[in-house]
PDB file of C-alpha atoms in Angstrom:
ATOM      1  CA  MET M 187       0.000   0.000   0.000  1.00 65.00           C
ATOM      2  CA  PHE M 188       2.771   2.439   0.945  1.00 65.00           C
ATOM      3  CA  PRO M 189       4.563   2.365  -2.454  1.00 70.00           C
ATOM      4  CA  ALA M 190       1.242   2.866  -4.256  1.00 68.00           C
ATOM      5  CA  ILE M 191       0.292   5.811  -2.031  1.00 72.00           C
ATOM      6  CA  PHE M 192       3.773   7.287  -2.440  1.00 62.00           C
ATOM      7  CA  VAL M 193       3.527   7.063  -6.242  1.00 63.00           C
ATOM      8  CA  MET M 194       0.082   8.717  -6.181  1.00 74.00           C
ATOM      9  CA  VAL M 195       1.381  11.579  -4.012  1.00 65.00           C
ATOM     10  CA  VAL M 196       4.407  12.135  -6.267  1.00 63.00           C
ATOM     11  CA  ASN M 197       2.197  12.103  -9.364  1.00 66.00           C
ATOM     12  CA  GLY M 198      -0.211  14.546  -7.737  1.00 67.00           C
ATOM     13  CA  ILE M 199       2.619  16.942  -6.857  1.00 73.00           C
ATOM     14  CA  SER M 200       3.992  16.652 -10.400  1.00 67.00           C
ATOM     15  CA  ILE M 201       0.598  17.414 -11.947  1.00 74.00           C
ATOM     16  CA  VAL M 202       0.100  20.466  -9.715  1.00 67.00           C
ATOM     17  CA  SER M 203       3.610  21.714 -10.531  1.00 66.00           C
ATOM     18  CA  LEU M 204       3.056  21.268 -14.254  1.00 68.00           C
ATOM     19  CA  TYR M 205      -0.289  23.081 -14.025  1.00 62.00           C
ATOM     20  CA  GLN M 206       1.257  26.016 -12.155  1.00 67.00           C
ATOM     21  CA  TYR M 207       4.127  26.162 -14.656  1.00 57.00           C
ATOM     22  CA  ASN M 208       1.650  26.158 -17.552  1.00 64.00           C
ATOM     23  CA  GLN M 209      -0.378  28.968 -15.962  1.00 62.00           C
ATOM     24  CA  THR M 210       2.793  30.993 -15.412  1.00 64.00           C
ATOM     25  CA  ILE M 211       3.770  30.575 -19.067  1.00 67.00           C
ATOM     26  CA  LYS M 212       0.284  31.604 -20.245  1.00 60.00           C
ATOM     27  CA  SER M 213       0.276  34.620 -17.936  1.00 59.00           C
ATOM     28  CA  GLY M 214       3.686  35.697 -19.232  1.00 59.00           C
ATOM     29  CA  ILE M 215       2.585  35.369 -22.862  1.00 63.00           C
ATOM     30  CA  LYS M 216      -0.589  37.372 -22.189  1.00 58.00           C
ATOM     31  CA  ALA M 217       1.357  40.126 -20.396  1.00 54.00           C
ATOM     32  CA  ARG M 218       3.851  40.308 -23.266  1.00 57.00           C
ATOM     33  CA  GLN M 219       1.054  40.471 -25.851  1.00 61.00           C
ATOM     34  CA  THR M 220      -0.673  43.238 -23.892  1.00 59.00           C
ATOM     35  CA  MET M 221       2.579  45.210 -23.722  1.00 60.00           C
ATOM     36  CA  ILE M 222       3.131  44.840 -27.480  1.00 65.00           C
ATOM     37  CA  GLU M 223      -0.426  45.996 -28.275  1.00 63.00           C
ATOM     38  CA  THR M 224      -0.205  48.936 -25.866  1.00 63.00           C
ATOM     39  CA  THR M 225       3.120  50.004 -27.384  1.00 67.00           C
ATOM     40  CA  PHE M 226       1.782  49.824 -30.929  1.00 60.00           C
ATOM     41  CA  GLU M 227      -1.358  51.769 -29.966  1.00 64.00           C
ATOM     42  CA  THR M 228       0.889  54.582 -28.725  1.00 66.00           C
ATOM     43  CA  ILE M 229       2.942  54.498 -31.937  1.00 69.00           C
ATOM     44  CA  HIS M 230      -0.147  54.229 -34.182  1.00 65.00           C
ATOM     45  CA  ASN M 231      -1.985  57.200 -32.675  1.00 68.00           C
ATOM     46  CA  GLY M 232       1.166  59.319 -32.426  1.00 66.00           C
ATOM     47  CA  PRO M 233       4.183  59.029 -34.781  1.00 70.00           C
ATOM     48  CA  LEU M 234       2.336  57.046 -37.477  1.00 68.00           C
ATOM     49  CA  GLN M 235      -0.301  59.785 -37.724  1.00 71.00           C
ATOM     50  CA  SER M 236       2.474  62.363 -38.210  1.00 70.00           C
ATOM     51  CA  LEU M 237       4.150  60.155 -40.790  1.00 71.00           C
ATOM     52  CA  ALA M 238       0.833  59.828 -42.651  1.00 70.00           C
ATOM     53  CA  LYS M 239       0.644  63.640 -42.902  1.00 70.00           C
ATOM     54  CA  VAL M 240       4.114  63.740 -44.465  1.00 70.00           C
ATOM     55  CA  LEU M 241       3.176  61.060 -46.992  1.00 71.00           C
ATOM     56  CA  ARG M 242       0.019  62.948 -47.977  1.00 72.00           C
ATOM     57  CA  LEU M 243       2.060  66.110 -48.490  1.00 68.00           C
ATOM     58  CA  VAL M 244       4.487  64.271 -50.766  1.00 71.00           C
ATOM     59  CA  LYS M 245       1.802  62.413 -52.739  1.00 71.00           C
ATOM     60  CA  GLY M 246      -0.567  65.364 -53.007  1.00 66.00           C
ATOM     61  CA  GLN M 247       2.007  67.852 -54.329  1.00 61.00           C
ATOM     62  CA  ASP M 248      -0.423  70.695 -53.594  1.00 65.00           C
ATOM     63  CA  LEU M 249       2.439  73.009 -52.631  1.00 64.00           C
ATOM     64  CA  PRO M 250       5.319  74.302 -54.764  1.00 69.00           C
ATOM     65  CA  MET M 251       8.688  72.743 -53.961  1.00 67.00           C
ATOM     66  CA  ASN M 252      10.052  75.845 -52.200  1.00 69.00           C
ATOM     67  CA  LYS M 253       7.161  75.609 -49.692  1.00 68.00           C
ATOM     68  CA  LEU M 254       6.840  71.834 -49.604  1.00 69.00           C
ATOM     69  CA  LEU M 255      10.369  71.141 -48.349  1.00 72.00           C
ATOM     70  CA  PRO M 256      10.175  73.452 -45.280  1.00 74.00           C
ATOM     71  CA  THR M 257       6.751  71.975 -44.424  1.00 72.00           C
ATOM     72  CA  ILE M 258       8.087  68.419 -44.637  1.00 72.00           C
ATOM     73  CA  GLU M 259      11.125  69.415 -42.575  1.00 71.00           C
ATOM     74  CA  LYS M 260       8.826  70.819 -39.873  1.00 73.00           C
ATOM     75  CA  GLU M 261       6.683  67.662 -39.839  1.00 71.00           C
ATOM     76  CA  LEU M 262       9.748  65.412 -39.626  1.00 73.00           C
ATOM     77  CA  GLU M 263      11.123  67.471 -36.745  1.00 73.00           C
ATOM     78  CA  GLU M 264       7.837  67.015 -34.886  1.00 73.00           C
ATOM     79  CA  LEU M 265       7.981  63.293 -35.629  1.00 70.00           C
ATOM     80  CA  ASN M 266      11.496  63.180 -34.219  1.00 71.00           C
ATOM     81  CA  GLN M 267      10.331  64.878 -31.019  1.00 69.00           C
ATOM     82  CA  GLU M 268       7.382  62.481 -30.689  1.00 70.00           C
ATOM     83  CA  LEU M 269       9.649  59.440 -30.922  1.00 68.00           C
ATOM     84  CA  ARG M 270      12.100  60.859 -28.398  1.00 68.00           C
ATOM     85  CA  GLY M 271       9.256  61.725 -26.045  1.00 68.00           C
ATOM     86  CA  MET M 272       7.938  58.157 -26.204  1.00 64.00           C
ATOM     87  CA  TYR M 273      11.386  56.760 -25.430  1.00 63.00           C
ATOM     88  CA  GLU M 274      11.762  59.045 -22.424  1.00 63.00           C
ATOM     89  CA  PHE M 275       8.295  58.083 -21.172  1.00 62.00           C
ATOM     90  CA  TRP M 276       9.026  54.362 -21.396  1.00 62.00           C
ATOM     91  CA  GLN M 277      12.299  54.894 -19.555  1.00 59.00           C
ATOM     92  CA  GLN M 278      10.858  56.968 -16.703  1.00 60.00           C
ATOM     93  CA  GLU M 279       7.429  55.365 -16.316  1.00 56.00           C
ATOM     94  CA  THR M 280       8.346  51.677 -16.346  1.00 51.00           C
ATOM     95  CA  LEU M 281       6.639  51.065 -13.019  1.00 46.00           C
ATOM     96  CA  ASN M 282       3.498  53.060 -13.851  1.00 49.00           C
ATOM     97  CA  GLN M 283       2.837  52.100 -17.451  1.00 55.00           C
ATOM     98  CA  ASP M 284      -0.013  49.801 -16.436  1.00 74.00           C
ATOM     99  CA  THR M 285      -1.990  52.812 -15.183  1.00 83.00           C
ATOM    100  CA  SER M 286      -0.613  55.509 -17.507  1.00 83.00           C
ATOM    101  CA  LEU M 287      -1.586  56.593 -21.008  1.00 84.00           C
ATOM    102  CA  TYR M 288       0.978  58.516 -23.067  1.00 82.00           C
ATOM    103  CA  LEU M 289      -0.552  60.940 -25.564  1.00 83.00           C
ATOM    104  CA  GLY M 290       2.499  62.841 -26.778  1.00 76.00           C
ATOM    105  CA  SER M 291       4.395  66.085 -26.066  1.00 71.00           C
ATOM    106  CA  ASN M 292       5.084  64.725 -22.570  1.00 74.00           C
ATOM    107  CA  VAL M 293       1.327  64.550 -21.843  1.00 79.00           C
ATOM    108  CA  VAL M 294       0.635  61.534 -19.603  1.00 83.00           C
ATOM    109  CA  VAL M 295      -2.856  60.590 -18.401  1.00 86.00           C
ATOM    110  CA  ASP M 296      -3.481  58.678 -15.169  1.00 89.00           C
ATOM    111  CA  LEU M 297      -6.013  55.943 -15.978  1.00 90.00           C
ATOM    112  CA  ARG M 298      -6.984  55.665 -12.298  1.00 90.00           C
ATOM    113  CA  ASN M 299      -8.811  58.999 -12.565  1.00 91.00           C
ATOM    114  CA  PRO M 300     -12.542  59.151 -13.413  1.00 92.00           C
ATOM    115  CA  LEU M 301     -13.166  58.216 -17.028  1.00 91.00           C
ATOM    116  CA  HIS M 302     -15.060  61.387 -17.956  1.00 92.00           C
ATOM    117  CA  GLU M 303     -12.041  63.474 -16.848  1.00 93.00           C
ATOM    118  CA  ILE M 304      -9.616  61.291 -18.786  1.00 93.00           C
ATOM    119  CA  LEU M 305     -11.720  61.444 -21.955  1.00 93.00           C
ATOM    120  CA  TYR M 306     -11.845  65.231 -21.730  1.00 94.00           C
ATOM    121  CA  GLN M 307      -8.023  65.315 -21.498  1.00 93.00           C
ATOM    122  CA  VAL M 308      -7.754  63.118 -24.594  1.00 93.00           C
ATOM    123  CA  TYR M 309     -10.337  65.258 -26.421  1.00 94.00           C
ATOM    124  CA  THR M 310      -8.551  68.520 -25.598  1.00 93.00           C
ATOM    125  CA  TYR M 311      -5.082  67.257 -26.493  1.00 90.00           C
ATOM    126  CA  THR M 312      -6.108  65.625 -29.784  1.00 91.00           C
ATOM    127  CA  LEU M 313      -7.962  68.696 -31.088  1.00 92.00           C
ATOM    128  CA  GLU M 314      -4.777  70.712 -30.576  1.00 90.00           C
ATOM    129  CA  ARG M 315      -2.869  68.468 -32.976  1.00 87.00           C
ATOM    130  CA  ASP M 316      -2.039  69.816 -36.414  1.00 84.00           C
ATOM    131  CA  PHE M 317      -4.458  67.973 -38.708  1.00 86.00           C
ATOM    132  CA  PRO M 318      -5.619  69.679 -41.932  1.00 85.00           C
ATOM    133  CA  CYS M 319      -9.383  69.274 -41.400  1.00 89.00           C
ATOM    134  CA  PHE M 320      -9.277  70.853 -37.939  1.00 91.00           C
ATOM    135  CA  LYS M 321      -8.422  74.180 -39.599  1.00 90.00           C
ATOM    136  CA  THR M 322     -11.991  74.648 -40.875  1.00 92.00           C
ATOM    137  CA  LEU M 323     -13.613  73.615 -37.584  1.00 91.00           C
ATOM    138  CA  LYS M 324     -15.721  76.442 -36.140  1.00 92.00           C
ATOM    139  CA  LEU M 325     -18.100  74.849 -33.620  1.00 92.00           C
ATOM    140  CA  LYS M 326     -17.049  72.285 -30.988  1.00 93.00           C
ATOM    141  CA  ILE M 327     -19.698  70.671 -28.789  1.00 92.00           C
ATOM    142  CA  HIS M 328     -18.690  68.238 -26.081  1.00 93.00           C
ATOM    143  CA  SER M 329     -20.279  66.550 -23.084  1.00 92.00           C
ATOM    144  CA  PHE M 330     -18.538  64.081 -20.762  1.00 92.00           C
ATOM    145  CA  GLU M 331     -20.908  62.911 -18.047  1.00 87.00           C
ATOM    146  CA  PRO M 332     -19.605  61.464 -14.746  1.00 87.00           C
ATOM    147  CA  ILE M 333     -21.217  58.021 -14.816  1.00 82.00           C
ATOM    148  CA  ASP M 334     -20.622  54.653 -13.156  1.00 81.00           C
ATOM    149  CA  GLU M 335     -17.505  52.919 -14.476  1.00 83.00           C
ATOM    150  CA  SER M 336     -17.148  50.104 -11.925  1.00 81.00           C
ATOM    151  CA  SER M 337     -17.542  47.445 -14.635  1.00 81.00           C
ATOM    152  CA  LEU M 338     -14.567  48.786 -16.639  1.00 86.00           C
ATOM    153  CA  SER M 339     -10.979  47.668 -16.075  1.00 87.00           C
ATOM    154  CA  ILE M 340      -7.911  49.862 -16.540  1.00 88.00           C
ATOM    155  CA  GLU M 341      -7.369  48.229 -19.937  1.00 87.00           C
ATOM    156  CA  ASN M 342     -10.986  48.966 -20.913  1.00 88.00           C
ATOM    157  CA  LYS M 343     -10.471  52.625 -20.002  1.00 90.00           C
ATOM    158  CA  ARG M 344      -7.245  52.674 -21.993  1.00 88.00           C
ATOM    159  CA  GLY M 345      -9.093  51.252 -24.993  1.00 88.00           C
ATOM    160  CA  LEU M 346     -11.874  53.848 -24.746  1.00 91.00           C
ATOM    161  CA  CYS M 347      -9.311  56.657 -24.620  1.00 91.00           C
ATOM    162  CA  ARG M 348      -7.538  55.264 -27.683  1.00 89.00           C
ATOM    163  CA  PHE M 349     -10.915  54.914 -29.436  1.00 91.00           C
ATOM    164  CA  LEU M 350     -11.668  58.598 -28.874  1.00 93.00           C
ATOM    165  CA  GLU M 351      -8.159  59.641 -29.899  1.00 90.00           C
ATOM    166  CA  GLU M 352      -8.208  57.566 -33.083  1.00 89.00           C
ATOM    167  CA  ALA M 353     -11.728  58.730 -34.012  1.00 91.00           C
ATOM    168  CA  LEU M 354     -10.717  62.378 -33.622  1.00 93.00           C
ATOM    169  CA  CYS M 355      -7.535  61.786 -35.633  1.00 89.00           C
ATOM    170  CA  ASN M 356      -9.693  60.317 -38.420  1.00 88.00           C
ATOM    171  CA  VAL M 357     -11.875  63.441 -38.329  1.00 91.00           C
ATOM    172  CA  GLY M 358      -8.762  65.595 -38.581  1.00 89.00           C
ATOM    173  CA  LYS M 359      -7.487  63.611 -41.572  1.00 85.00           C
ATOM    174  CA  HIS M 360     -10.640  62.765 -43.545  1.00 86.00           C
ATOM    175  CA  ALA M 361     -13.554  65.088 -42.627  1.00 88.00           C
ATOM    176  CA  THR M 362     -12.950  67.587 -45.430  1.00 88.00           C
ATOM    177  CA  GLY M 363     -14.798  70.881 -44.984  1.00 90.00           C
ATOM    178  CA  ILE M 364     -15.850  70.156 -41.413  1.00 92.00           C
ATOM    179  CA  THR M 365     -17.358  73.077 -39.486  1.00 93.00           C
ATOM    180  CA  CYS M 366     -19.037  71.323 -36.529  1.00 94.00           C
ATOM    181  CA  LEU M 367     -17.842  68.522 -34.241  1.00 95.00           C
ATOM    182  CA  GLN M 368     -19.887  66.946 -31.471  1.00 95.00           C
ATOM    183  CA  VAL M 369     -18.366  64.529 -28.933  1.00 94.00           C
ATOM    184  CA  THR M 370     -20.583  62.945 -26.291  1.00 93.00           C
ATOM    185  CA  TYR M 371     -19.964  60.483 -23.474  1.00 91.00           C
ATOM    186  CA  SER M 372     -23.276  59.711 -21.791  1.00 87.00           C
ATOM    187  CA  TRP M 373     -25.722  57.003 -20.832  1.00 83.00           C
ATOM    188  CA  VAL M 374     -29.408  56.281 -21.382  1.00 76.00           C
ATOM    189  CA  GLU M 375     -30.746  55.564 -17.899  1.00 69.00           C
ATOM    190  CA  ASP M 376     -33.923  53.685 -18.842  1.00 68.00           C
ATOM    191  CA  GLN M 377     -31.969  51.360 -21.162  1.00 73.00           C
ATOM    192  CA  GLY M 378     -28.733  51.134 -19.182  1.00 77.00           C
ATOM    193  CA  ILE M 379     -26.547  51.931 -22.207  1.00 85.00           C
ATOM    194  CA  TYR M 380     -23.258  53.837 -22.220  1.00 88.00           C
ATOM    195  CA  THR M 381     -22.429  55.730 -25.419  1.00 90.00           C
ATOM    196  CA  LEU M 382     -19.257  57.407 -26.638  1.00 92.00           C
ATOM    197  CA  SER M 383     -19.990  59.103 -29.963  1.00 93.00           C
ATOM    198  CA  ILE M 384     -18.138  61.406 -32.350  1.00 94.00           C
ATOM    199  CA  ILE M 385     -20.218  63.245 -34.977  1.00 94.00           C
ATOM    200  CA  ASP M 386     -18.832  65.550 -37.691  1.00 94.00           C
ATOM    201  CA  ASP M 387     -20.368  67.338 -40.676  1.00 92.00           C
ATOM    202  CA  GLY M 388     -17.424  66.856 -43.040  1.00 89.00           C
ATOM    203  CA  LEU M 389     -17.400  64.962 -46.332  1.00 84.00           C
ATOM    204  CA  GLY M 390     -15.978  61.935 -44.537  1.00 71.00           C
ATOM    205  CA  ILE M 391     -14.041  60.160 -47.279  1.00 66.00           C
ATOM    206  CA  TYR M 392     -12.617  57.187 -45.401  1.00 63.00           C
ATOM    207  CA  PRO M 393     -10.479  54.355 -46.844  1.00 60.00           C
ATOM    208  CA  LEU M 394     -12.548  51.407 -48.069  1.00 56.00           C
ATOM    209  CA  LYS M 395     -10.092  48.898 -46.590  1.00 64.00           C
ATOM    210  CA  GLU M 396     -10.578  48.173 -42.896  1.00 67.00           C
ATOM    211  CA  GLY M 397      -7.581  49.614 -41.061  1.00 71.00           C
ATOM    212  CA  TRP M 398      -5.848  48.653 -37.835  1.00 70.00           C
ATOM    213  CA  GLY M 399      -7.836  51.210 -35.853  1.00 71.00           C
ATOM    214  CA  THR M 400     -11.212  49.819 -36.976  1.00 77.00           C
ATOM    215  CA  LYS M 401     -10.133  46.293 -36.050  1.00 78.00           C
ATOM    216  CA  GLN M 402      -9.115  47.523 -32.593  1.00 79.00           C
ATOM    217  CA  PHE M 403     -12.494  49.254 -32.161  1.00 79.00           C
ATOM    218  CA  LYS M 404     -14.299  45.993 -32.927  1.00 83.00           C
ATOM    219  CA  ASN M 405     -12.056  44.071 -30.523  1.00 82.00           C
ATOM    220  CA  LEU M 406     -12.731  46.646 -27.808  1.00 83.00           C
ATOM    221  CA  ALA M 407     -16.478  46.368 -28.418  1.00 84.00           C
ATOM    222  CA  GLN M 408     -16.228  42.608 -27.903  1.00 85.00           C
ATOM    223  CA  GLN M 409     -14.253  43.044 -24.684  1.00 82.00           C
ATOM    224  CA  ILE M 410     -16.856  45.326 -23.117  1.00 84.00           C
ATOM    225  CA  LYS M 411     -19.754  43.414 -24.719  1.00 85.00           C
ATOM    226  CA  GLY M 412     -20.853  46.406 -26.766  1.00 87.00           C
ATOM    227  CA  LYS M 413     -21.208  47.555 -30.358  1.00 90.00           C
ATOM    228  CA  PHE M 414     -19.096  49.703 -32.670  1.00 90.00           C
ATOM    229  CA  ARG M 415     -20.431  51.470 -35.734  1.00 90.00           C
ATOM    230  CA  ARG M 416     -19.263  54.118 -38.187  1.00 88.00           C
ATOM    231  CA  VAL M 417     -21.981  55.307 -40.539  1.00 89.00           C
ATOM    232  CA  PRO M 418     -22.428  58.217 -42.986  1.00 89.00           C
ATOM    233  CA  LEU M 419     -24.987  60.895 -42.132  1.00 89.00           C
ATOM    234  CA  TYR M 420     -27.356  62.790 -44.436  1.00 86.00           C
ATOM    235  CA  PRO M 421     -26.685  65.101 -46.222  1.00 86.00           C
ATOM    236  CA  GLN M 422     -23.050  64.762 -45.146  1.00 88.00           C
ATOM    237  CA  GLY M 423     -21.030  63.848 -42.099  1.00 90.00           C
ATOM    238  CA  THR M 424     -20.038  60.755 -40.176  1.00 91.00           C
ATOM    239  CA  LEU M 425     -21.078  59.135 -36.906  1.00 92.00           C
ATOM    240  CA  CYS M 426     -18.445  57.046 -35.102  1.00 92.00           C
ATOM    241  CA  GLU M 427     -19.898  55.409 -31.998  1.00 92.00           C
ATOM    242  CA  LEU M 428     -19.131  52.836 -29.335  1.00 91.00           C
ATOM    243  CA  SER M 429     -21.948  51.690 -27.045  1.00 89.00           C
ATOM    244  CA  TRP M 430     -22.148  49.104 -24.279  1.00 88.00           C
ATOM    245  CA  HIS M 431     -24.540  48.063 -21.538  1.00 82.00           C
ATOM    246  CA  LEU M 432     -24.391  48.872 -17.858  1.00 65.00           C
ATOM    247  CA  GLN M 433     -23.992  45.316 -16.657  1.00 61.00           C
ATOM    248  CA  ASN M 434     -25.744  45.719 -13.295  1.00 53.00           C
ATOM    249  CA  SER M 435     -28.826  47.426 -14.763  1.00 44.00           C
ATOM    250  CA  SER M 436     -32.240  45.761 -14.556  1.00 41.00           C
ATOM    251  CA  TRP M 437     -32.703  46.322 -18.311  1.00 36.00           C
ATOM    252  CA  TRP M 438     -29.522  44.375 -19.134  1.00 37.00           C
ATOM    253  CA  GLN M 439     -30.498  41.554 -16.754  1.00 36.00           C
TER     254      GLN M 439
END
């Protein structure tokens, strides 16, 4: 009996050890994947947007060469500063990156703050960026309501901030002739639905191919069990919206 019991105990310990090792490996892979995605989000919404402006300047050739070269030089200098700023942030904020969101120009948002405050910071910073379509913008309407966010994780809040930033960048790049922009973060009490929407009255000529940002929006919608949509408005304009349910509401139950 003793040898049999001994073998069973050893096998049990081995199985538990292998299980713990497997969980550790999975946790490490997930953490690494999250870090890679977070890093690329920062690059995509920052330096890659600046690089896209340079490429449009070169391809469009709307300016004579004597004006085009200084403009490109200015854009590349800003790109250089953005990349250096990101490097400095990742060096200094290693311990706080899980709760920090880097926007650019040394602007860092603390994701532990209330979401409506964070979204307003993202909104304000992004509209100050030098995108061509922002130059015709005359009327800005915004509303960020302080609502319950207990069901959202830090990563969910990070994703919502990146959603707003990316949506506003798209407006700045594609909403030709825009004069009015409306950004709303609110909830419908009787339905228990949160909504973060961006509405513009520009021409809204967006690429037909689904880009990285759109894929991320759909992934975020799945994570928070919500819906993402981007639809044209009549007679012109675009609605970009993310909505999700308040999970502890009687309507959702």
